[in-house]
PDB file of C-alpha atoms (C1' of nucleotides) in Angstrom:
ATOM      1  CA  MET S  21      90.413 116.056  72.652  1.00 38.00           C
ATOM      2  CA  GLY S  22      92.281 119.046  74.636  1.00 33.00           C
ATOM      3  CA  ALA S  23      95.782 117.755  76.106  1.00 35.00           C
ATOM      4  CA  PRO S  24      93.883 115.953  79.596  1.00 35.00           C
ATOM      5  CA  SER S  25      96.251 117.481  82.134  1.00 37.00           C
ATOM      6  CA  PRO S  26      99.667 118.067  81.825  1.00 43.00           C
ATOM      7  CA  SER S  27     100.924 115.953  85.232  1.00 47.00           C
ATOM      8  CA  SER S  28     104.811 115.935  83.669  1.00 59.00           C
ATOM      9  CA  LYS S  29     107.037 115.971  86.363  1.00 74.00           C
ATOM     10  CA  HIS S  30     109.308 117.068  83.513  1.00 86.00           C
ATOM     11  CA  ASP S  31     109.072 120.626  82.914  1.00 94.00           C
ATOM     12  CA  VAL S  32     110.458 122.920  80.190  1.00 97.00           C
ATOM     13  CA  PHE S  33     113.219 124.131  81.759  1.00 98.00           C
ATOM     14  CA  GLN S  34     114.126 121.335  82.819  1.00 97.00           C
ATOM     15  CA  ALA S  35     114.213 119.075  79.464  1.00 98.00           C
ATOM     16  CA  ILE S  36     116.082 121.719  77.135  1.00 98.00           C
ATOM     17  CA  ALA S  37     118.590 122.143  79.768  1.00 98.00           C
ATOM     18  CA  ASP S  38     120.314 118.948  77.860  1.00 98.00           C
ATOM     19  CA  PRO S  39     122.211 119.752  74.893  1.00 97.00           C
ATOM     20  CA  THR S  40     121.228 116.352  73.555  1.00 98.00           C
ATOM     21  CA  ARG S  41     117.588 117.006  74.221  1.00 98.00           C
ATOM     22  CA  ARG S  42     118.043 120.608  72.280  1.00 98.00           C
ATOM     23  CA  LYS S  43     119.520 118.491  69.474  1.00 98.00           C
ATOM     24  CA  LEU S  44     116.852 116.728  69.180  1.00 98.00           C
ATOM     25  CA  LEU S  45     114.381 119.360  68.950  1.00 98.00           C
ATOM     26  CA  SER S  46     116.193 121.137  66.254  1.00 97.00           C
ATOM     27  CA  LEU S  47     116.113 117.617  64.419  1.00 97.00           C
ATOM     28  CA  LEU S  48     112.740 117.147  64.957  1.00 97.00           C
ATOM     29  CA  GLY S  49     111.402 120.691  63.563  1.00 94.00           C
ATOM     30  CA  ASP S  50     111.571 119.808  60.193  1.00 87.00           C
ATOM     31  CA  ARG S  51     110.012 116.253  60.354  1.00 94.00           C
ATOM     32  CA  GLU S  52     108.595 113.772  61.592  1.00 97.00           C
ATOM     33  CA  MET S  53     110.777 110.512  62.229  1.00 98.00           C
ATOM     34  CA  PRO S  54     111.255 107.007  64.250  1.00 98.00           C
ATOM     35  CA  VAL S  55     113.215 106.250  67.021  1.00 98.00           C
ATOM     36  CA  THR S  56     115.716 104.577  65.058  1.00 97.00           C
ATOM     37  CA  ALA S  57     116.218 107.157  62.378  1.00 97.00           C
ATOM     38  CA  ILE S  58     116.722 109.673  65.180  1.00 98.00           C
ATOM     39  CA  SER S  59     119.220 107.556  67.224  1.00 97.00           C
ATOM     40  CA  GLY S  60     121.403 107.238  63.839  1.00 96.00           C
ATOM     41  CA  HIS S  61     122.327 111.467  64.505  1.00 97.00           C
ATOM     42  CA  PHE S  62     123.744 110.755  68.102  1.00 98.00           C
ATOM     43  CA  PRO S  63     126.680 109.362  69.514  1.00 97.00           C
ATOM     44  CA  MET S  64     124.786 106.846  71.975  1.00 98.00           C
ATOM     45  CA  SER S  65     122.946 104.151  72.138  1.00 97.00           C
ATOM     46  CA  ARG S  66     119.117 103.968  70.654  1.00 98.00           C
ATOM     47  CA  THR S  67     118.352 103.472  74.578  1.00 98.00           C
ATOM     48  CA  ALA S  68     119.455 106.590  75.497  1.00 98.00           C
ATOM     49  CA  VAL S  69     117.854 108.978  73.171  1.00 98.00           C
ATOM     50  CA  SER S  70     114.440 106.942  73.793  1.00 98.00           C
ATOM     51  CA  LYS S  71     114.799 108.164  76.926  1.00 98.00           C
ATOM     52  CA  HIS S  72     115.546 111.531  75.781  1.00 98.00           C
ATOM     53  CA  LEU S  73     112.559 111.600  73.437  1.00 98.00           C
ATOM     54  CA  HIS S  74     110.800 110.523  76.777  1.00 98.00           C
ATOM     55  CA  ILE S  75     111.652 113.428  78.757  1.00 98.00           C
ATOM     56  CA  LEU S  76     110.850 115.726  76.112  1.00 98.00           C
ATOM     57  CA  ALA S  77     107.793 114.013  75.575  1.00 97.00           C
ATOM     58  CA  ASP S  78     106.846 114.557  79.188  1.00 96.00           C
ATOM     59  CA  ALA S  79     107.553 117.952  78.884  1.00 97.00           C
ATOM     60  CA  GLY S  80     105.287 117.987  75.424  1.00 97.00           C
ATOM     61  CA  LEU S  81     107.989 119.269  73.978  1.00 97.00           C
ATOM     62  CA  VAL S  82     107.800 116.109  71.344  1.00 98.00           C
ATOM     63  CA  LYS S  83     104.360 114.117  70.258  1.00 97.00           C
ATOM     64  CA  GLU S  84     104.356 110.629  69.441  1.00 96.00           C
ATOM     65  CA  ARG S  85     102.743 108.773  66.806  1.00 97.00           C
ATOM     66  CA  LYS S  86     102.635 104.519  66.547  1.00 96.00           C
ATOM     67  CA  VAL S  87     102.901 103.958  62.842  1.00 96.00           C
ATOM     68  CA  GLY S  88     103.398 100.048  62.251  1.00 96.00           C
ATOM     69  CA  ARG S  89     106.413  98.781  64.386  1.00 96.00           C
ATOM     70  CA  GLU S  90     107.692 102.254  64.793  1.00 97.00           C
ATOM     71  CA  THR S  91     107.108 105.312  66.772  1.00 97.00           C
ATOM     72  CA  ARG S  92     107.537 108.322  65.117  1.00 98.00           C
ATOM     73  CA  TYR S  93     108.342 111.508  66.750  1.00 98.00           C
ATOM     74  CA  ARG S  94     108.116 115.304  65.839  1.00 97.00           C
ATOM     75  CA  LEU S  95     108.673 118.793  67.480  1.00 97.00           C
ATOM     76  CA  ASP S  96     105.209 120.342  69.161  1.00 96.00           C
ATOM     77  CA  PRO S  97     106.626 123.893  70.185  1.00 95.00           C
ATOM     78  CA  GLU S  98     103.926 124.980  72.385  1.00 94.00           C
ATOM     79  CA  PRO S  99     105.392 124.590  75.325  1.00 95.00           C
ATOM     80  CA  LEU S 100     108.072 127.140  74.430  1.00 96.00           C
ATOM     81  CA  LEU S 101     105.880 129.699  74.835  1.00 95.00           C
ATOM     82  CA  GLU S 102     105.874 129.145  78.342  1.00 95.00           C
ATOM     83  CA  LEU S 103     109.638 130.015  78.095  1.00 96.00           C
ATOM     84  CA  LYS S 104     109.160 132.970  75.769  1.00 95.00           C
ATOM     85  CA  ARG S 105     107.014 134.418  78.312  1.00 95.00           C
ATOM     86  CA  TRP S 106     109.283 133.782  81.435  1.00 96.00           C
ATOM     87  CA  LEU S 107     111.701 135.800  78.893  1.00 96.00           C
ATOM     88  CA  SER S 108     109.763 138.463  78.066  1.00 94.00           C
ATOM     89  CA  TYR S 109     109.715 139.301  81.868  1.00 94.00           C
ATOM     90  CA  TYR S 110     113.607 139.937  81.256  1.00 94.00           C
ATOM     91  CA  GLU S 111     113.415 142.115  78.594  1.00 90.00           C
ATOM     92  CA  ARG S 112     113.230 145.657  80.317  1.00 88.00           C
ATOM     93  CA  PHE S 113     116.142 144.225  82.281  1.00 85.00           C
ATOM     94  CA  TRP S 114     118.564 144.069  79.228  1.00 77.00           C
ATOM     95  CA  GLU S 115     116.410 146.986  78.010  1.00 72.00           C
ATOM     96  CA  ASN S 116     117.466 148.884  80.831  1.00 68.00           C
ATOM     97  CA  LYS S 117     121.274 147.760  80.485  1.00 66.00           C
ATOM     98  CA  MET S 118     121.175 148.704  77.161  1.00 64.00           C
ATOM     99  CA  ALA S 119     120.009 151.933  77.795  1.00 66.00           C
ATOM    100  CA  ALA S 120     122.329 152.795  80.592  1.00 67.00           C
ATOM    101  CA  LEU S 121     125.505 151.612  77.911  1.00 63.00           C
ATOM    102  CA  LYS S 122     124.044 153.785  75.534  1.00 59.00           C
ATOM    103  CA  HIS S 123     123.679 156.607  78.117  1.00 64.00           C
ATOM    104  CA  TYR S 124     127.530 155.573  79.216  1.00 59.00           C
ATOM    105  CA  VAL S 125     128.876 155.530  75.542  1.00 63.00           C
ATOM    106  CA  GLU S 126     127.334 158.868  74.687  1.00 61.00           C
ATOM    107  CA  SER S 127     128.594 160.953  77.650  1.00 57.00           C
ATOM    108  CA  GLU S 128     132.380 159.962  76.772  1.00 54.00           C
ATOM    109  CA  ASP S 129     133.071 163.404  76.420  1.00 53.00           C
ATOM    110  CA  SER S 130     131.673 164.695  79.935  1.00 47.00           C
ATOM    111  CA  LYS S 131     133.647 161.916  81.370  1.00 46.00           C
ATOM    112  CA  ASP S 132     133.411 163.071  85.000  1.00 43.00           C
ATOM    113  CA  THR S 133     129.769 163.896  85.226  1.00 42.00           C
ATOM    114  CA  ASP S 134     128.975 161.667  88.437  1.00 40.00           C
ATOM    115  CA  ALA S 135     130.030 158.620  86.267  1.00 37.00           C
ATOM    116  CA  ASN S 136     129.327 155.827  89.364  1.00 39.00           C
ATOM    117  CA  LYS S 137     125.505 156.521  89.483  1.00 38.00           C
ATOM    118  CA  THR S 138     125.224 154.581  85.743  1.00 38.00           C
ATOM    119  CA  ASP S 139     126.751 151.668  87.565  1.00 36.00           C
ATOM    120  CA  ILE S 140     127.989 149.738  84.373  1.00 34.00           C
ATOM    121  CA  GLN S 141     130.005 146.368  85.015  1.00 34.00           C
TER     122      GLN S 141
ATOM    123  CA  MET U  16     136.424 145.550  78.801  1.00 40.00           C
ATOM    124  CA  GLY U  17     134.848 142.627  77.198  1.00 34.00           C
ATOM    125  CA  ALA U  18     134.293 139.526  78.914  1.00 36.00           C
ATOM    126  CA  PRO U  19     137.966 137.638  78.568  1.00 35.00           C
ATOM    127  CA  SER U  20     136.250 134.613  77.858  1.00 37.00           C
ATOM    128  CA  PRO U  21     132.754 132.595  79.222  1.00 43.00           C
ATOM    129  CA  SER U  22     134.919 129.384  80.259  1.00 48.00           C
ATOM    130  CA  SER U  23     131.948 128.758  82.599  1.00 59.00           C
ATOM    131  CA  LYS U  24     131.043 124.972  82.894  1.00 74.00           C
ATOM    132  CA  HIS U  25     127.562 125.935  83.384  1.00 85.00           C
ATOM    133  CA  ASP U  26     125.313 127.284  80.366  1.00 94.00           C
ATOM    134  CA  VAL U  27     122.292 129.681  80.629  1.00 97.00           C
ATOM    135  CA  PHE U  28     120.265 126.529  80.003  1.00 98.00           C
ATOM    136  CA  GLN U  29     120.996 124.402  82.674  1.00 97.00           C
ATOM    137  CA  ALA U  30     121.280 127.410  85.107  1.00 98.00           C
ATOM    138  CA  ILE U  31     117.406 128.199  84.758  1.00 98.00           C
ATOM    139  CA  ALA U  32     116.547 124.618  84.717  1.00 98.00           C
ATOM    140  CA  ASP U  33     116.409 124.874  88.960  1.00 98.00           C
ATOM    141  CA  PRO U  34     113.394 126.594  90.235  1.00 97.00           C
ATOM    142  CA  THR U  35     115.163 127.634  92.884  1.00 98.00           C
ATOM    143  CA  ARG U  36     117.660 129.624  90.671  1.00 98.00           C
ATOM    144  CA  ARG U  37     114.672 131.197  88.545  1.00 98.00           C
ATOM    145  CA  LYS U  38     113.223 132.265  91.830  1.00 98.00           C
ATOM    146  CA  LEU U  39     116.794 134.138  92.330  1.00 98.00           C
ATOM    147  CA  LEU U  40     117.103 135.809  89.218  1.00 98.00           C
ATOM    148  CA  SER U  41     113.560 137.060  89.842  1.00 97.00           C
ATOM    149  CA  LEU U  42     114.441 138.209  93.108  1.00 97.00           C
ATOM    150  CA  LEU U  43     117.516 139.883  92.045  1.00 97.00           C
ATOM    151  CA  GLY U  44     116.344 142.154  89.115  1.00 93.00           C
ATOM    152  CA  ASP U  45     115.026 144.462  91.354  1.00 86.00           C
ATOM    153  CA  ARG U  46     117.952 145.684  94.038  1.00 94.00           C
ATOM    154  CA  GLU U  47     121.297 144.075  94.940  1.00 97.00           C
ATOM    155  CA  MET U  48     121.071 141.677  97.499  1.00 97.00           C
ATOM    156  CA  PRO U  49     123.911 140.500 100.141  1.00 98.00           C
ATOM    157  CA  VAL U  50     123.735 136.613 100.448  1.00 98.00           C
ATOM    158  CA  THR U  51     121.937 136.390 104.019  1.00 97.00           C
ATOM    159  CA  ALA U  52     119.659 138.674 102.899  1.00 97.00           C
ATOM    160  CA  ILE U  53     118.920 136.621  99.803  1.00 98.00           C
ATOM    161  CA  SER U  54     118.945 133.310 101.610  1.00 97.00           C
ATOM    162  CA  GLY U  55     116.080 134.537 103.744  1.00 96.00           C
ATOM    163  CA  HIS U  56     113.941 134.032 100.766  1.00 97.00           C
ATOM    164  CA  PHE U  57     114.528 130.336 100.560  1.00 98.00           C
ATOM    165  CA  PRO U  58     113.527 127.388 102.608  1.00 97.00           C
ATOM    166  CA  MET U  59     116.848 125.896 102.490  1.00 98.00           C
ATOM    167  CA  SER U  60     120.694 126.711 103.982  1.00 97.00           C
ATOM    168  CA  ARG U  61     122.424 129.873 103.297  1.00 98.00           C
ATOM    169  CA  THR U  62     124.831 127.440 102.310  1.00 97.00           C
ATOM    170  CA  ALA U  63     122.335 125.897  99.645  1.00 98.00           C
ATOM    171  CA  VAL U  64     121.404 128.983  98.210  1.00 98.00           C
ATOM    172  CA  SER U  65     125.139 130.592  97.831  1.00 98.00           C
ATOM    173  CA  LYS U  66     125.806 127.896  95.953  1.00 98.00           C
ATOM    174  CA  HIS U  67     122.888 128.441  93.360  1.00 98.00           C
ATOM    175  CA  LEU U  68     124.176 131.918  93.351  1.00 98.00           C
ATOM    176  CA  HIS U  69     127.635 130.412  92.494  1.00 97.00           C
ATOM    177  CA  ILE U  70     126.401 128.153  89.842  1.00 98.00           C
ATOM    178  CA  LEU U  71     124.208 131.621  88.110  1.00 98.00           C
ATOM    179  CA  ALA U  72     127.644 133.874  88.785  1.00 97.00           C
ATOM    180  CA  ASP U  73     129.211 130.881  86.649  1.00 96.00           C
ATOM    181  CA  ALA U  74     126.187 131.090  83.682  1.00 97.00           C
ATOM    182  CA  GLY U  75     127.155 134.751  83.687  1.00 97.00           C
ATOM    183  CA  LEU U  76     123.642 135.619  85.145  1.00 97.00           C
ATOM    184  CA  VAL U  77     124.324 137.261  87.655  1.00 97.00           C
ATOM    185  CA  LYS U  78     126.985 139.352  89.443  1.00 97.00           C
ATOM    186  CA  GLU U  79     128.816 139.642  92.650  1.00 96.00           C
ATOM    187  CA  ARG U  80     130.541 142.614  94.497  1.00 97.00           C
ATOM    188  CA  LYS U  81     132.465 142.760  97.700  1.00 96.00           C
ATOM    189  CA  VAL U  82     130.995 145.515 100.210  1.00 95.00           C
ATOM    190  CA  GLY U  83     132.978 145.042 103.481  1.00 95.00           C
ATOM    191  CA  ARG U  84     132.231 141.994 104.678  1.00 96.00           C
ATOM    192  CA  GLU U  85     129.418 141.049 102.683  1.00 96.00           C
ATOM    193  CA  THR U  86     128.787 140.495  98.674  1.00 97.00           C
ATOM    194  CA  ARG U  87     126.317 141.357  96.973  1.00 98.00           C
ATOM    195  CA  TYR U  88     124.494 139.776  93.920  1.00 98.00           C
ATOM    196  CA  ARG U  89     122.188 141.130  91.467  1.00 97.00           C
ATOM    197  CA  LEU U  90     120.944 140.052  87.688  1.00 97.00           C
ATOM    198  CA  ASP U  91     123.204 140.333  84.594  1.00 96.00           C
ATOM    199  CA  PRO U  92     120.148 139.591  81.573  1.00 95.00           C
ATOM    200  CA  GLU U  93     122.816 139.267  79.309  1.00 94.00           C
ATOM    201  CA  PRO U  94     122.849 135.255  78.936  1.00 95.00           C
ATOM    202  CA  LEU U  95     119.539 135.724  78.842  1.00 96.00           C
ATOM    203  CA  LEU U  96     120.421 136.749  74.937  1.00 94.00           C
ATOM    204  CA  GLU U  97     121.509 133.436  74.054  1.00 95.00           C
ATOM    205  CA  LEU U  98     118.130 132.064  75.036  1.00 96.00           C
ATOM    206  CA  LYS U  99     116.048 134.515  73.626  1.00 95.00           C
ATOM    207  CA  ARG U 100     118.008 133.516  69.979  1.00 95.00           C
ATOM    208  CA  TRP U 101     117.577 129.763  70.701  1.00 96.00           C
ATOM    209  CA  LEU U 102     113.957 130.467  71.236  1.00 96.00           C
ATOM    210  CA  SER U 103     113.314 132.588  68.255  1.00 94.00           C
ATOM    211  CA  TYR U 104     114.699 129.812  66.255  1.00 94.00           C
ATOM    212  CA  TYR U 105     111.276 127.877  66.963  1.00 94.00           C
ATOM    213  CA  GLU U 106     108.908 130.777  66.471  1.00 90.00           C
ATOM    214  CA  ARG U 107     108.466 129.660  62.829  1.00 89.00           C
ATOM    215  CA  PHE U 108     106.974 126.429  64.217  1.00 85.00           C
ATOM    216  CA  TRP U 109     104.433 127.742  66.431  1.00 78.00           C
ATOM    217  CA  GLU U 110     103.237 130.305  63.933  1.00 73.00           C
ATOM    218  CA  ASN U 111     102.801 127.637  61.195  1.00 69.00           C
ATOM    219  CA  LYS U 112     100.728 125.307  64.165  1.00 67.00           C
ATOM    220  CA  MET U 113      98.787 128.716  65.045  1.00 65.00           C
ATOM    221  CA  ALA U 114      98.508 128.896  61.085  1.00 67.00           C
ATOM    222  CA  ALA U 115      97.623 125.663  60.726  1.00 67.00           C
ATOM    223  CA  LEU U 116      94.979 125.793  63.655  1.00 64.00           C
ATOM    224  CA  LYS U 117      93.636 128.692  62.306  1.00 59.00           C
ATOM    225  CA  HIS U 118      92.850 127.443  58.753  1.00 64.00           C
ATOM    226  CA  TYR U 119      91.600 124.175  60.739  1.00 59.00           C
ATOM    227  CA  VAL U 120      89.276 126.195  62.605  1.00 65.00           C
ATOM    228  CA  GLU U 121      88.132 128.443  59.627  1.00 62.00           C
ATOM    229  CA  SER U 122      87.404 125.977  57.687  1.00 58.00           C
ATOM    230  CA  GLU U 123      84.792 124.410  60.261  1.00 55.00           C
ATOM    231  CA  ASP U 124      81.848 124.628  57.402  1.00 54.00           C
ATOM    232  CA  SER U 125      84.044 123.127  54.523  1.00 48.00           C
ATOM    233  CA  LYS U 126      85.015 120.018  56.890  1.00 48.00           C
ATOM    234  CA  ASP U 127      86.205 117.230  54.389  1.00 44.00           C
ATOM    235  CA  THR U 128      88.149 119.773  51.806  1.00 42.00           C
ATOM    236  CA  ASP U 129      91.700 117.440  51.976  1.00 41.00           C
ATOM    237  CA  ALA U 130      92.008 117.985  56.361  1.00 39.00           C
ATOM    238  CA  ASN U 131      94.257 115.142  56.538  1.00 40.00           C
ATOM    239  CA  LYS U 132      96.849 117.589  55.059  1.00 39.00           C
ATOM    240  CA  THR U 133      96.274 120.207  58.195  1.00 39.00           C
ATOM    241  CA  ASP U 134      98.188 117.521  60.073  1.00 38.00           C
ATOM    242  CA  ILE U 135      97.107 118.717  63.808  1.00 36.00           C
ATOM    243  CA  GLN U 136      97.136 116.186  66.325  1.00 35.00           C
TER     244      GLN U 136
ATOM    245  C1'  DT E  21     141.020 143.063 121.689  1.00 61.12           C
ATOM    246  C1'  DT E  22     137.201 140.558 121.846  1.00 61.12           C
ATOM    247  C1'  DG E  23     133.409 138.924 119.931  1.00 61.12           C
ATOM    248  C1'  DA E  24     129.485 138.876 116.804  1.00 61.12           C
ATOM    249  C1'  DC E  25     128.332 138.760 111.527  1.00 61.12           C
ATOM    250  C1'  DA E  26     128.838 137.562 106.413  1.00 61.12           C
ATOM    251  C1'  DT E  27     130.462 134.711 103.915  1.00 61.12           C
ATOM    252  C1'  DG E  28     132.927 130.875 101.399  1.00 61.12           C
ATOM    253  C1'  DA E  29     135.100 125.931 101.734  1.00 61.12           C
ATOM    254  C1'  DA E  30     134.885 121.075 102.496  1.00 61.12           C
ATOM    255  C1'  DA E  31     133.268 116.940 103.844  1.00 61.12           C
ATOM    256  C1'  DC E  32     129.913 114.411 102.847  1.00 61.12           C
ATOM    257  C1'  DC E  33     125.020 112.201 101.427  1.00 61.12           C
ATOM    258  C1'  DA E  34     120.653 110.698  98.995  1.00 61.12           C
ATOM    259  C1'  DA E  35     118.499 111.176  94.433  1.00 61.12           C
ATOM    260  C1'  DA E  36     118.707 112.552  90.207  1.00 61.12           C
ATOM    261  C1'  DT E  37     120.810 112.011  85.788  1.00 61.12           C
ATOM    262  C1'  DG E  38     122.726 110.509  81.761  1.00 61.12           C
ATOM    263  C1'  DG E  39     124.475 106.650  80.106  1.00 61.12           C
ATOM    264  C1'  DT E  40     124.977 101.218  79.128  1.00 61.12           C
ATOM    265  C1'  DG E  41     123.504  96.478  77.849  1.00 61.12           C
ATOM    266  C1'  DT E  42     120.034  92.546  77.628  1.00 61.12           C
ATOM    267  C1'  DC E  43     115.494  90.739  76.928  1.00 61.12           C
ATOM    268  C1'  DA E  44     110.572  90.697  75.628  1.00 61.12           C
ATOM    269  C1'  DT E  45     106.963  91.996  72.534  1.00 61.12           C
ATOM    270  C1'  DA E  46     105.005  93.433  68.202  1.00 61.12           C
ATOM    271  C1'  DT E  47     105.068  94.177  63.149  1.00 61.12           C
ATOM    272  C1'  DA E  48     106.777  93.035  58.748  1.00 61.12           C
ATOM    273  C1'  DA E  49     109.457  90.073  55.338  1.00 61.12           C
ATOM    274  C1'  DT E  50     110.303  85.808  53.408  1.00 61.12           C
TER     275       DT E  50
ATOM    276  C1'  DA Q  18     106.139  79.468  60.209  1.00 61.12           C
ATOM    277  C1'  DT Q  19     110.262  81.671  60.815  1.00 61.12           C
ATOM    278  C1'  DT Q  20     113.194  85.506  60.626  1.00 61.12           C
ATOM    279  C1'  DA Q  21     114.316  90.029  60.883  1.00 61.12           C
ATOM    280  C1'  DT Q  22     113.280  94.905  62.737  1.00 61.12           C
ATOM    281  C1'  DA Q  23     112.217  98.788  65.949  1.00 61.12           C
ATOM    282  C1'  DT Q  24     110.643  99.637  70.064  1.00 61.12           C
ATOM    283  C1'  DG Q  25     110.121  99.729  75.292  1.00 61.12           C
ATOM    284  C1'  DA Q  26     111.141  98.340  79.661  1.00 61.12           C
ATOM    285  C1'  DC Q  27     114.380  96.629  82.906  1.00 61.12           C
ATOM    286  C1'  DA Q  28     118.474  96.028  86.094  1.00 61.12           C
ATOM    287  C1'  DC Q  29     122.239  98.240  86.541  1.00 61.12           C
ATOM    288  C1'  DC Q  30     126.258 101.931  86.665  1.00 61.12           C
ATOM    289  C1'  DA Q  31     129.001 105.917  87.349  1.00 61.12           C
ATOM    290  C1'  DT Q  32     128.629 111.164  87.781  1.00 61.12           C
ATOM    291  C1'  DT Q  33     126.601 115.225  89.091  1.00 61.12           C
ATOM    292  C1'  DT Q  34     122.989 117.749  91.633  1.00 61.12           C
ATOM    293  C1'  DG Q  35     120.961 120.021  95.311  1.00 61.12           C
ATOM    294  C1'  DG Q  36     121.189 119.776 100.085  1.00 61.12           C
ATOM    295  C1'  DT Q  37     123.346 119.044 104.809  1.00 61.12           C
ATOM    296  C1'  DT Q  38     126.672 120.342 108.473  1.00 61.12           C
ATOM    297  C1'  DT Q  39     131.101 121.651 110.154  1.00 61.12           C
ATOM    298  C1'  DC Q  40     135.057 124.870 110.423  1.00 61.12           C
ATOM    299  C1'  DA Q  41     138.045 129.060 108.788  1.00 61.12           C
ATOM    300  C1'  DT Q  42     138.723 133.533 107.535  1.00 61.12           C
ATOM    301  C1'  DG Q  43     137.797 138.149 107.325  1.00 61.12           C
ATOM    302  C1'  DT Q  44     135.040 142.494 108.584  1.00 61.12           C
ATOM    303  C1'  DC Q  45     132.874 145.264 111.651  1.00 61.12           C
ATOM    304  C1'  DA Q  46     131.383 146.941 116.178  1.00 61.12           C
ATOM    305  C1'  DA Q  47     131.823 147.630 121.642  1.00 61.12           C
TER     306       DA Q  47
END
DNA sequence: TTGACATGAAACCAAATGGTGTCATATAAT
DNA sequence: ATTATATGACACCATTTGGTTTCATGTCAA
């Protein structure tokens, strides 16, 4: 029953690039919703919203479920883990930056002690 | 000293959407590099790489520094904090999902104890 | 000063993106 | 049976995107 294969031509990074799609995600986090109800929250056509939903589904960020004549969508946060993993790689960098900044601030008194080395900007 | 105002027309989400730009970020994390050296790592023209660098700079993800006739770029991870903050909002969702999954797995023996409530897909 | 190098800027192009409106179809309600 | 609702599938369009090549300019080296 596991996901057959991603095969998506849309990745998470591209999926969340659009502000409308990010808003969709936050909307669908709380509750499952059918397309028409969803599109009521956006200043664009239902068709446009539907296309965004398909892109999100393609990236695995939402799941769809047919209920009678409507298709209900809801958030699947799982692919965000990839983003989290990607981001975590950069944590050491901003930790470094914070450390450099801290060092800079703390050496306020001894200003001219090879300050250029810190290389903040 | 603080950034006067972003005024960037490119936000972080859009900046990291492109795989080339993500590769650029990882390349510039380690060391500051001039454009030509950078573009040697990519199967496209120097001009194309330069445009990607401008987009990253516009999003605040890289800083440029003129040194003689060359422009050196390096990573500035700071804007990634916005991404981290955005992501953190969704942590509760995948924690929920994991909890549901855990509950599902643990109730393997007592299978028919209102299983539908968990709503796993 | 003459030439080589590093880069940015501009003009251009194909494809992707984000929208629109119309139509067909499946389901629900009268 | 007929009508209304919910949606997907299309065809279409303007703008953005990601790439190209060419040219101008500033800097370093001989």
